[in-house]
Amino acid sequence: MAASFPLLSVLITFITTYLATSASPAAAVAAQYSVTSYGARPDGRTDSTRAFLAAWNKACSSPSPATIYVPAGTFYLKNVAFQGPCKSTSIAFLVDGTLLAPSDYGVIGPVGNWIMFHAVDGVTVSGGTLDGQGKGLWACKASGKSCPQGATTLEFSNSKNIQINGVASLNSQLFHIVINGCQNVKVQGVRVTAAGDSPNTDGIHVQESNGMTILNSRIGTGDDCISIGPGATNLWIEGVSCGPGHGISIGSLGKEFHEAGVQNVTVRTVTFTGTENGVRIKSWGRPSTGFARNVLFQHAVMNNVQNPIVIDQNYCPGEKNCPGQDSGVKVSDVTYQDIHGSSQTEVAVKFTCSKASPCTGIRMEDVKLSYKNKVAGSSCQNADGTASGVVQPGSCL
Ligand SMILES: *[C@@H]1O[C@H](CO)[C@@H](O)[C@H](O)[C@H]1NC(C)=O
């Protein structure tokens, strides 16, 4: 009995302290803003852009955590920029419905972005479908007519502490999700779907950003599954399946002379099915201060992939501004570990590195790739490194 008193008083102190700190209404209850309260209509036709902005402005200026709620139904939305900085340090976009872009690419195509967040901190987007309605623009591009470049579906720029959870992105005009100039970003359970021949519809693109994880996502699209641009550091990708599309690519790097490097990238437990590439590092064949270093590709399965493992430092589209030049991008400390499966072409491992700036510290460990049920081939240029464990095709390092 005597012994239980101190315990009880500790418990009471704990409860009263807890109530005192959480009882202030502002701190306890997150403010909720439903877009329908601001005039958004789930009918797929009414322009809900102003309503979304009005809800955003309320949430952004809220002194407490805020939730913007998008109920079930289809909301027609033109290009919209959710601008920070905000007073609220935590804003959740909770989406049950579908956001529908204009089918006429002339509306958002020239703007370059559909849904944009700029200079925000602590924003989470959860659930819902973002339908970019890109088919019209893809057809325009395929016809050779002059068309706008197109709009990225969802972009965060100059932001931090961002989460994107369980969002489905469908038929983007241009890239699906872009992270540019951000810190501490977590993307998980994302589903990207677009035709395998849709142009420039990268699934997730990251650049100039530090500290990002991409987990448990499925990406089928017409361009890169995930593209990693200049200035991406401390990036972790795990549990992603890609296909159709062009695979996971670091690059293109070295387009500019003065360029930030890519470093500390881990790509693990990924599956590629019928993609053009598996894991690729790609740079322009021209001088640059850029680099890619400390990269780990681990536990990858290749199912009938055209080019499972590639480093290509001779990228020179249209043979303009680079013919005859060597890439200045330094590729170093890249490890390929436990990568197996099948290649659609005979040369499953291809390291075409720069003569001016050869690849160093390439490590191959337990790599096993077949072509037509036989051991595939490999080719190396200006690539230095080591092989250990089972490495088939045999290492050319
Ligand atoms: C890369 O990772 C190493 C080891 O964890 C760390 O020391 C280094 O600061 C990181 N580089 C960058 C640019 O963050």
Short mmCIF file of C-alpha atoms and ligand atoms in Angstrom, two decimals:
data_model
loop_
_atom_site.label_atom_id
_atom_site.label_comp_id
_atom_site.label_asym_id
_atom_site.label_seq_id
_atom_site.Cartn_x
_atom_site.Cartn_y
_atom_site.Cartn_z
CA MET A 1 0.00 0.00 0.00
CA ALA A 2 2.71 2.41 1.04
CA ALA A 3 4.63 1.62 -2.09
CA SER A 4 1.72 2.37 -4.40
CA PHE A 5 1.26 5.98 -3.24
CA PRO A 6 4.34 7.39 -4.96
CA LEU A 7 3.32 5.58 -8.12
CA LEU A 8 -0.20 6.99 -7.93
CA SER A 9 1.04 10.51 -7.38
CA VAL A 10 3.42 10.20 -10.30
CA LEU A 11 0.50 9.03 -12.39
CA ILE A 12 -1.69 11.94 -11.28
CA THR A 13 1.09 14.43 -11.93
CA PHE A 14 1.53 12.92 -15.36
CA ILE A 15 -2.19 13.12 -16.18
CA THR A 16 -2.63 16.69 -14.95
CA THR A 17 0.49 17.81 -16.82
CA TYR A 18 -0.76 16.07 -19.92
CA LEU A 19 -4.19 17.69 -19.67
CA ALA A 20 -2.71 21.10 -18.99
CA THR A 21 -0.46 21.00 -22.03
CA SER A 22 -2.95 19.49 -24.42
CA ALA A 23 -6.12 21.15 -23.23
CA SER A 24 -5.55 24.45 -25.00
CA PRO A 25 -7.96 24.17 -27.93
CA ALA A 26 -5.55 25.58 -30.50
CA ALA A 27 -2.93 22.95 -29.77
CA ALA A 28 -5.26 20.02 -29.27
CA VAL A 29 -7.47 20.17 -32.33
CA ALA A 30 -6.06 20.48 -35.79
CA ALA A 31 -8.02 22.97 -37.84
CA GLN A 32 -9.95 21.29 -40.65
CA TYR A 33 -10.71 22.94 -43.97
CA SER A 34 -12.76 21.02 -46.48
CA VAL A 35 -12.41 22.34 -50.00
CA THR A 36 -16.16 21.91 -50.51
CA SER A 37 -16.74 24.57 -47.83
CA TYR A 38 -14.97 26.99 -50.16
CA GLY A 39 -16.97 26.15 -53.26
CA ALA A 40 -15.18 23.12 -54.71
CA ARG A 41 -17.58 20.68 -56.39
CA PRO A 42 -16.97 16.97 -56.88
CA ASP A 43 -18.61 16.97 -60.30
CA GLY A 44 -15.51 16.79 -62.52
CA ARG A 45 -16.52 20.02 -64.33
CA THR A 46 -16.72 22.98 -61.97
CA ASP A 47 -13.42 24.81 -61.75
CA SER A 48 -12.36 24.24 -58.14
CA THR A 49 -9.02 26.03 -58.36
CA ARG A 50 -10.07 29.10 -56.34
CA ALA A 51 -11.69 26.91 -53.69
CA PHE A 52 -8.50 24.90 -53.22
CA LEU A 53 -6.50 28.12 -52.94
CA ALA A 54 -8.94 29.55 -50.40
CA ALA A 55 -8.65 26.41 -48.26
CA TRP A 56 -4.86 26.57 -48.60
CA ASN A 57 -4.75 30.21 -47.50
CA LYS A 58 -6.76 29.37 -44.38
CA ALA A 59 -4.60 26.36 -43.56
CA CYS A 60 -1.37 28.24 -44.28
CA SER A 61 -2.27 31.10 -41.97
CA SER A 62 -3.54 28.82 -39.20
CA PRO A 63 -1.47 29.06 -36.01
CA SER A 64 -2.12 25.37 -35.32
CA PRO A 65 -1.71 22.20 -37.40
CA ALA A 66 -4.19 22.26 -40.26
CA THR A 67 -5.85 19.70 -42.48
CA ILE A 68 -7.20 20.43 -45.92
CA TYR A 69 -9.73 17.78 -46.77
CA VAL A 70 -10.70 16.75 -50.30
CA PRO A 71 -13.69 14.41 -50.15
CA ALA A 72 -14.54 11.65 -52.61
CA GLY A 73 -15.53 12.69 -56.12
CA THR A 74 -13.72 14.32 -59.01
CA PHE A 75 -12.51 17.89 -58.70
CA TYR A 76 -11.53 19.81 -61.82
CA LEU A 77 -8.43 21.83 -61.11
CA LYS A 78 -6.36 24.18 -63.26
CA ASN A 79 -2.74 25.02 -62.47
CA VAL A 80 -2.42 25.96 -58.84
CA ALA A 81 0.53 27.13 -56.71
CA PHE A 82 0.37 26.58 -52.96
CA GLN A 83 2.78 29.17 -51.72
CA GLY A 84 4.60 29.36 -48.39
CA PRO A 85 6.04 30.22 -46.01
CA CYS A 86 3.11 29.42 -43.75
CA LYS A 87 2.29 30.23 -40.16
CA SER A 88 1.20 26.64 -39.61
CA THR A 89 4.11 24.26 -39.18
CA SER A 90 2.06 21.25 -40.17
CA ILE A 91 -0.41 21.08 -43.04
CA ALA A 92 -1.97 17.82 -44.18
CA PHE A 93 -3.64 17.56 -47.56
CA LEU A 94 -5.96 14.63 -47.07
CA VAL A 95 -7.39 13.49 -50.39
CA ASP A 96 -10.12 10.92 -50.82
CA GLY A 97 -11.12 12.04 -54.30
CA THR A 98 -9.56 12.60 -57.70
CA LEU A 99 -8.03 15.85 -58.88
CA LEU A 100 -8.58 16.22 -62.61
CA ALA A 101 -6.41 18.43 -64.84
CA PRO A 102 -7.89 20.13 -67.90
CA SER A 103 -7.96 17.77 -70.88
CA ASP A 104 -7.02 20.71 -73.14
CA TYR A 105 -3.24 20.84 -72.86
CA GLY A 106 -3.31 24.49 -73.89
CA VAL A 107 -4.47 25.41 -70.38
CA ILE A 108 -1.70 24.09 -68.09
CA GLY A 109 0.78 22.87 -70.73
CA PRO A 110 2.46 26.26 -71.21
CA VAL A 111 2.58 26.95 -67.44
CA GLY A 112 4.90 24.00 -66.76
CA ASN A 113 3.31 22.94 -63.47
CA TRP A 114 -0.11 21.68 -62.52
CA ILE A 115 -0.01 21.33 -58.71
CA MET A 116 2.90 23.19 -57.19
CA PHE A 117 4.05 23.73 -53.60
CA HIS A 118 6.68 26.38 -53.10
CA ALA A 119 8.63 27.32 -49.96
CA VAL A 120 6.54 25.21 -47.59
CA ASP A 121 7.61 23.38 -44.41
CA GLY A 122 5.81 20.41 -42.88
CA VAL A 123 3.34 19.60 -45.65
CA THR A 124 1.96 16.08 -46.11
CA VAL A 125 -0.11 14.99 -49.10
CA SER A 126 -1.98 11.74 -48.48
CA GLY A 127 -4.17 9.61 -50.69
CA GLY A 128 -6.17 10.51 -53.73
CA THR A 129 -5.59 10.34 -57.46
CA LEU A 130 -3.97 13.06 -59.54
CA ASP A 131 -5.16 12.65 -63.12
CA GLY A 132 -2.96 14.77 -65.40
CA GLN A 133 -4.96 13.93 -68.55
CA GLY A 134 -1.75 13.95 -70.57
CA LYS A 135 -2.90 11.87 -73.51
CA GLY A 136 -3.76 14.88 -75.70
CA LEU A 137 -0.32 16.38 -75.24
CA TRP A 138 1.43 13.05 -75.86
CA ALA A 139 -0.48 12.72 -79.13
CA CYS A 140 0.45 16.27 -80.09
CA LYS A 141 4.13 15.53 -79.42
CA ALA A 142 3.93 12.28 -81.38
CA SER A 143 2.41 14.07 -84.38
CA GLY A 144 5.41 16.38 -84.68
CA LYS A 145 3.22 19.47 -84.41
CA SER A 146 4.44 22.28 -82.22
CA CYS A 147 3.05 21.74 -78.72
CA PRO A 148 3.71 23.20 -75.27
CA GLN A 149 6.33 21.42 -73.18
CA GLY A 150 3.67 20.27 -70.72
CA ALA A 151 3.06 20.49 -66.98
CA THR A 152 4.55 18.46 -64.15
CA THR A 153 1.73 16.96 -62.09
CA LEU A 154 3.03 17.54 -58.54
CA GLU A 155 6.09 19.57 -57.62
CA PHE A 156 7.63 20.67 -54.35
CA SER A 157 10.32 23.32 -54.65
CA ASN A 158 12.42 25.05 -51.99
CA SER A 159 10.59 23.18 -49.25
CA LYS A 160 11.37 20.96 -46.30
CA ASN A 161 9.85 18.23 -44.15
CA ILE A 162 7.58 16.97 -46.88
CA GLN A 163 5.67 13.70 -47.09
CA ILE A 164 3.79 12.21 -50.01
CA ASN A 165 1.84 9.12 -48.96
CA GLY A 166 -0.30 6.75 -50.97
CA VAL A 167 -0.86 9.16 -53.84
CA ALA A 168 -1.76 7.79 -57.29
CA SER A 169 -0.54 9.83 -60.25
CA LEU A 170 -2.09 9.06 -63.60
CA ASN A 171 -1.16 10.19 -67.12
CA SER A 172 0.94 13.21 -66.35
CA GLN A 173 1.61 15.62 -69.24
CA LEU A 174 5.25 15.83 -68.24
CA PHE A 175 6.98 14.50 -65.07
CA HIS A 176 4.65 13.04 -62.42
CA ILE A 177 6.37 14.09 -59.19
CA VAL A 178 9.28 16.54 -58.92
CA ILE A 179 11.31 17.38 -55.80
CA ASN A 180 13.54 20.38 -56.40
CA GLY A 181 15.58 22.28 -53.81
CA CYS A 182 14.09 20.43 -50.83
CA GLN A 183 15.25 18.91 -47.57
CA ASN A 184 13.89 15.91 -45.72
CA VAL A 185 11.33 14.43 -48.08
CA LYS A 186 9.58 11.10 -47.67
CA VAL A 187 7.61 9.52 -50.48
CA GLN A 188 5.86 6.23 -49.87
CA GLY A 189 3.19 4.00 -51.30
CA VAL A 190 2.99 6.03 -54.48
CA ARG A 191 1.54 4.55 -57.65
CA VAL A 192 2.47 6.13 -61.00
CA THR A 193 0.69 5.00 -64.15
CA ALA A 194 1.17 6.23 -67.71
CA ALA A 195 1.64 4.60 -71.11
CA GLY A 196 5.03 3.03 -71.85
CA ASP A 197 5.40 5.28 -74.89
CA SER A 198 4.34 8.55 -73.25
CA PRO A 199 7.10 11.16 -73.67
CA ASN A 200 9.00 12.71 -70.70
CA THR A 201 6.63 11.33 -68.11
CA ASP A 202 9.29 10.50 -65.48
CA GLY A 203 7.77 8.97 -62.36
CA ILE A 204 9.73 10.78 -59.65
CA HIS A 205 12.46 13.31 -60.36
CA VAL A 206 14.71 14.71 -57.63
CA GLN A 207 17.40 17.36 -57.88
CA GLU A 208 19.22 19.89 -55.67
CA SER A 209 17.75 18.14 -52.65
CA ASN A 210 19.22 16.60 -49.51
CA GLY A 211 17.70 13.77 -47.49
CA MET A 212 14.98 12.00 -49.39
CA THR A 213 13.51 8.53 -49.11
CA ILE A 214 11.27 6.82 -51.63
CA LEU A 215 9.67 3.64 -50.32
CA ASN A 216 7.31 0.93 -51.49
CA SER A 217 6.09 2.45 -54.71
CA ARG A 218 5.06 1.16 -58.11
CA ILE A 219 5.95 3.17 -61.17
CA GLY A 220 4.96 2.34 -64.73
CA THR A 221 5.53 5.15 -67.20
CA GLY A 222 7.06 6.24 -70.51
CA ASP A 223 10.32 7.73 -69.25
CA ASP A 224 12.53 7.23 -66.18
CA CYS A 225 10.96 5.43 -63.24
CA ILE A 226 13.05 7.63 -60.93
CA SER A 227 15.50 10.22 -62.25
CA ILE A 228 18.15 11.69 -60.01
CA GLY A 229 19.47 15.05 -61.15
CA PRO A 230 22.37 17.31 -60.13
CA GLY A 231 22.67 18.15 -56.44
CA ALA A 232 20.74 15.15 -55.10
CA THR A 233 22.43 13.97 -51.89
CA ASN A 234 21.56 11.40 -49.26
CA LEU A 235 18.83 9.69 -51.21
CA TRP A 236 17.39 6.32 -50.20
CA ILE A 237 15.18 4.30 -52.55
CA GLU A 238 13.77 0.98 -51.36
CA GLY A 239 10.98 -1.38 -52.36
CA VAL A 240 10.20 0.16 -55.73
CA SER A 241 9.00 -1.71 -58.79
CA CYS A 242 9.50 -0.16 -62.20
CA GLY A 243 8.00 -0.96 -65.58
CA PRO A 244 7.26 -0.04 -68.20
CA GLY A 245 9.72 2.84 -68.53
CA HIS A 246 13.40 3.68 -68.67
CA GLY A 247 14.46 2.46 -65.22
CA ILE A 248 16.22 4.27 -62.37
CA SER A 249 18.71 6.81 -63.64
CA ILE A 250 21.29 9.04 -62.05
CA GLY A 251 21.40 11.76 -64.69
CA SER A 252 21.58 13.12 -67.07
CA LEU A 253 24.45 14.86 -65.31
CA GLY A 254 26.96 17.31 -66.71
CA LYS A 255 24.74 19.27 -69.01
CA GLU A 256 26.07 22.44 -67.37
CA PHE A 257 29.73 23.16 -66.76
CA HIS A 258 29.25 24.30 -63.16
CA GLU A 259 27.06 21.67 -61.64
CA ALA A 260 26.43 20.20 -58.20
CA GLY A 261 27.28 16.53 -57.78
CA VAL A 262 25.19 13.56 -56.76
CA GLN A 263 26.30 11.67 -53.69
CA ASN A 264 25.20 9.09 -51.17
CA VAL A 265 22.53 7.31 -53.12
CA THR A 266 21.20 3.91 -52.08
CA VAL A 267 18.85 1.97 -54.33
CA ARG A 268 17.81 -1.35 -52.83
CA THR A 269 15.22 -4.07 -53.24
CA VAL A 270 13.94 -2.88 -56.58
CA THR A 271 12.38 -4.79 -59.45
CA PHE A 272 12.50 -3.85 -63.10
CA THR A 273 10.11 -5.46 -65.55
CA GLY A 274 10.46 -4.92 -69.29
CA THR A 275 12.20 -1.59 -68.82
CA GLU A 276 14.67 0.00 -71.21
CA ASN A 277 17.31 0.21 -68.46
CA GLY A 278 17.71 -1.14 -64.98
CA VAL A 279 20.15 0.95 -62.95
CA ARG A 280 21.84 3.64 -64.99
CA ILE A 281 24.27 6.51 -64.55
CA LYS A 282 24.26 8.88 -67.48
CA SER A 283 26.20 12.04 -68.27
CA TRP A 284 26.59 14.40 -71.17
CA GLY A 285 29.76 14.09 -73.20
CA ARG A 286 31.05 17.55 -72.37
CA PRO A 287 33.16 19.28 -69.72
CA SER A 288 31.57 19.67 -66.29
CA THR A 289 32.39 19.94 -62.60
CA GLY A 290 29.62 17.43 -61.82
CA PHE A 291 30.11 14.02 -60.24
CA ALA A 292 28.34 10.92 -58.98
CA ARG A 293 29.90 9.21 -56.00
CA ASN A 294 29.12 6.81 -53.22
CA VAL A 295 26.27 4.99 -54.90
CA LEU A 296 24.94 1.57 -53.91
CA PHE A 297 22.66 -0.54 -56.08
CA GLN A 298 21.68 -3.55 -53.98
CA HIS A 299 19.20 -6.44 -54.29
CA ALA A 300 17.78 -5.72 -57.72
CA VAL A 301 15.78 -8.09 -59.90
CA MET A 302 15.82 -7.61 -63.67
CA ASN A 303 12.98 -9.18 -65.63
CA ASN A 304 13.74 -8.97 -69.34
CA VAL A 305 15.40 -5.56 -69.10
CA GLN A 306 17.06 -4.16 -72.23
CA ASN A 307 20.14 -2.74 -70.44
CA PRO A 308 20.23 -3.94 -66.83
CA ILE A 309 23.43 -2.19 -65.69
CA VAL A 310 24.65 0.90 -67.53
CA ILE A 311 27.04 3.76 -67.13
CA ASP A 312 26.87 5.96 -70.23
CA GLN A 313 29.03 9.06 -70.27
CA ASN A 314 28.59 9.82 -73.95
CA TYR A 315 25.07 11.22 -73.86
CA CYS A 316 24.76 13.77 -76.64
CA PRO A 317 21.19 14.02 -77.88
CA GLY A 318 20.91 15.25 -81.43
CA GLU A 319 24.72 15.33 -81.55
CA LYS A 320 24.53 19.01 -80.62
CA ASN A 321 26.97 20.95 -78.39
CA CYS A 322 29.04 17.91 -77.50
CA PRO A 323 30.31 15.81 -80.42
CA GLY A 324 33.89 14.70 -79.95
CA GLN A 325 34.05 15.87 -76.33
CA ASP A 326 34.55 13.83 -73.18
CA SER A 327 32.37 14.04 -70.12
CA GLY A 328 33.91 15.86 -67.17
CA VAL A 329 31.57 14.13 -64.74
CA LYS A 330 33.55 11.96 -62.34
CA VAL A 331 31.85 8.69 -61.47
CA SER A 332 33.35 6.93 -58.45
CA ASP A 333 32.58 4.43 -55.71
CA VAL A 334 29.59 2.74 -57.27
CA THR A 335 28.68 -0.70 -55.92
CA TYR A 336 26.46 -3.28 -57.63
CA GLN A 337 25.55 -5.97 -55.15
CA ASP A 338 23.15 -8.92 -55.52
CA ILE A 339 21.69 -8.05 -58.89
CA HIS A 340 20.18 -10.86 -60.91
CA GLY A 341 17.71 -11.67 -63.63
CA SER A 342 17.41 -11.52 -67.38
CA SER A 343 18.57 -9.12 -70.06
CA GLN A 344 16.82 -8.47 -73.36
CA THR A 345 20.15 -7.74 -75.04
CA GLU A 346 23.40 -9.62 -75.02
CA VAL A 347 25.48 -6.96 -73.27
CA ALA A 348 23.85 -6.78 -69.86
CA VAL A 349 26.60 -4.79 -68.15
CA LYS A 350 27.89 -1.78 -70.02
CA PHE A 351 30.30 0.74 -68.55
CA THR A 352 31.07 3.43 -71.11
CA CYS A 353 33.01 5.89 -69.01
CA SER A 354 34.71 9.12 -69.93
CA LYS A 355 38.24 9.09 -71.30
CA ALA A 356 38.95 12.43 -69.65
CA SER A 357 37.45 11.36 -66.33
CA PRO A 358 37.42 7.55 -66.02
CA CYS A 359 35.13 5.71 -63.61
CA THR A 360 36.90 4.51 -60.47
CA GLY A 361 35.92 2.33 -57.56
CA ILE A 362 33.29 0.33 -59.43
CA ARG A 363 32.49 -2.76 -57.36
CA MET A 364 30.56 -5.77 -58.57
CA GLU A 365 29.47 -8.41 -56.09
CA ASP A 366 27.10 -11.29 -56.77
CA VAL A 367 25.79 -10.12 -60.08
CA LYS A 368 24.13 -12.73 -62.25
CA LEU A 369 22.43 -11.76 -65.49
CA SER A 370 21.34 -14.01 -68.32
CA TYR A 371 20.53 -13.44 -71.96
CA LYS A 372 18.34 -16.05 -73.67
CA ASN A 373 19.04 -18.41 -70.77
CA LYS A 374 22.78 -18.10 -71.27
CA VAL A 375 25.31 -15.96 -69.47
CA ALA A 376 25.10 -12.42 -70.85
CA GLY A 377 28.06 -10.28 -71.91
CA SER A 378 29.71 -7.17 -70.53
CA SER A 379 31.69 -4.26 -71.92
CA CYS A 380 33.95 -1.70 -70.27
CA GLN A 381 35.58 1.52 -71.40
CA ASN A 382 37.66 3.62 -69.02
CA ALA A 383 36.20 1.78 -66.04
CA ASP A 384 38.26 0.67 -63.07
CA GLY A 385 37.20 -1.37 -60.09
CA THR A 386 36.87 -4.81 -58.55
CA ALA A 387 34.65 -7.87 -58.70
CA SER A 388 33.92 -10.42 -56.01
CA GLY A 389 31.58 -13.35 -55.45
CA VAL A 390 29.73 -14.72 -58.45
CA VAL A 391 29.88 -12.19 -61.27
CA GLN A 392 28.19 -13.23 -64.52
CA PRO A 393 28.80 -11.86 -67.05
CA GLY A 394 32.47 -11.96 -66.10
CA SER A 395 33.80 -8.61 -65.01
CA CYS A 396 35.57 -6.48 -67.60
CA LEU A 397 36.80 -4.00 -64.99
C1 LIG B 1 27.55 11.16 -47.36
O1 LIG B 1 27.53 10.18 -46.35
C2 LIG B 1 28.67 10.25 -45.50
C3 LIG B 1 28.64 9.04 -44.60
O2 LIG B 1 27.39 8.83 -44.05
C4 LIG B 1 28.67 11.58 -44.77
O3 LIG B 1 29.80 11.68 -43.95
C5 LIG B 1 28.68 12.71 -45.79
O4 LIG B 1 28.54 13.94 -45.12
C6 LIG B 1 27.54 12.56 -46.76
N1 LIG B 1 27.66 13.54 -47.83
C7 LIG B 1 26.77 14.52 -48.00
C8 LIG B 1 27.01 15.43 -49.13
O5 LIG B 1 25.82 14.69 -47.28
#
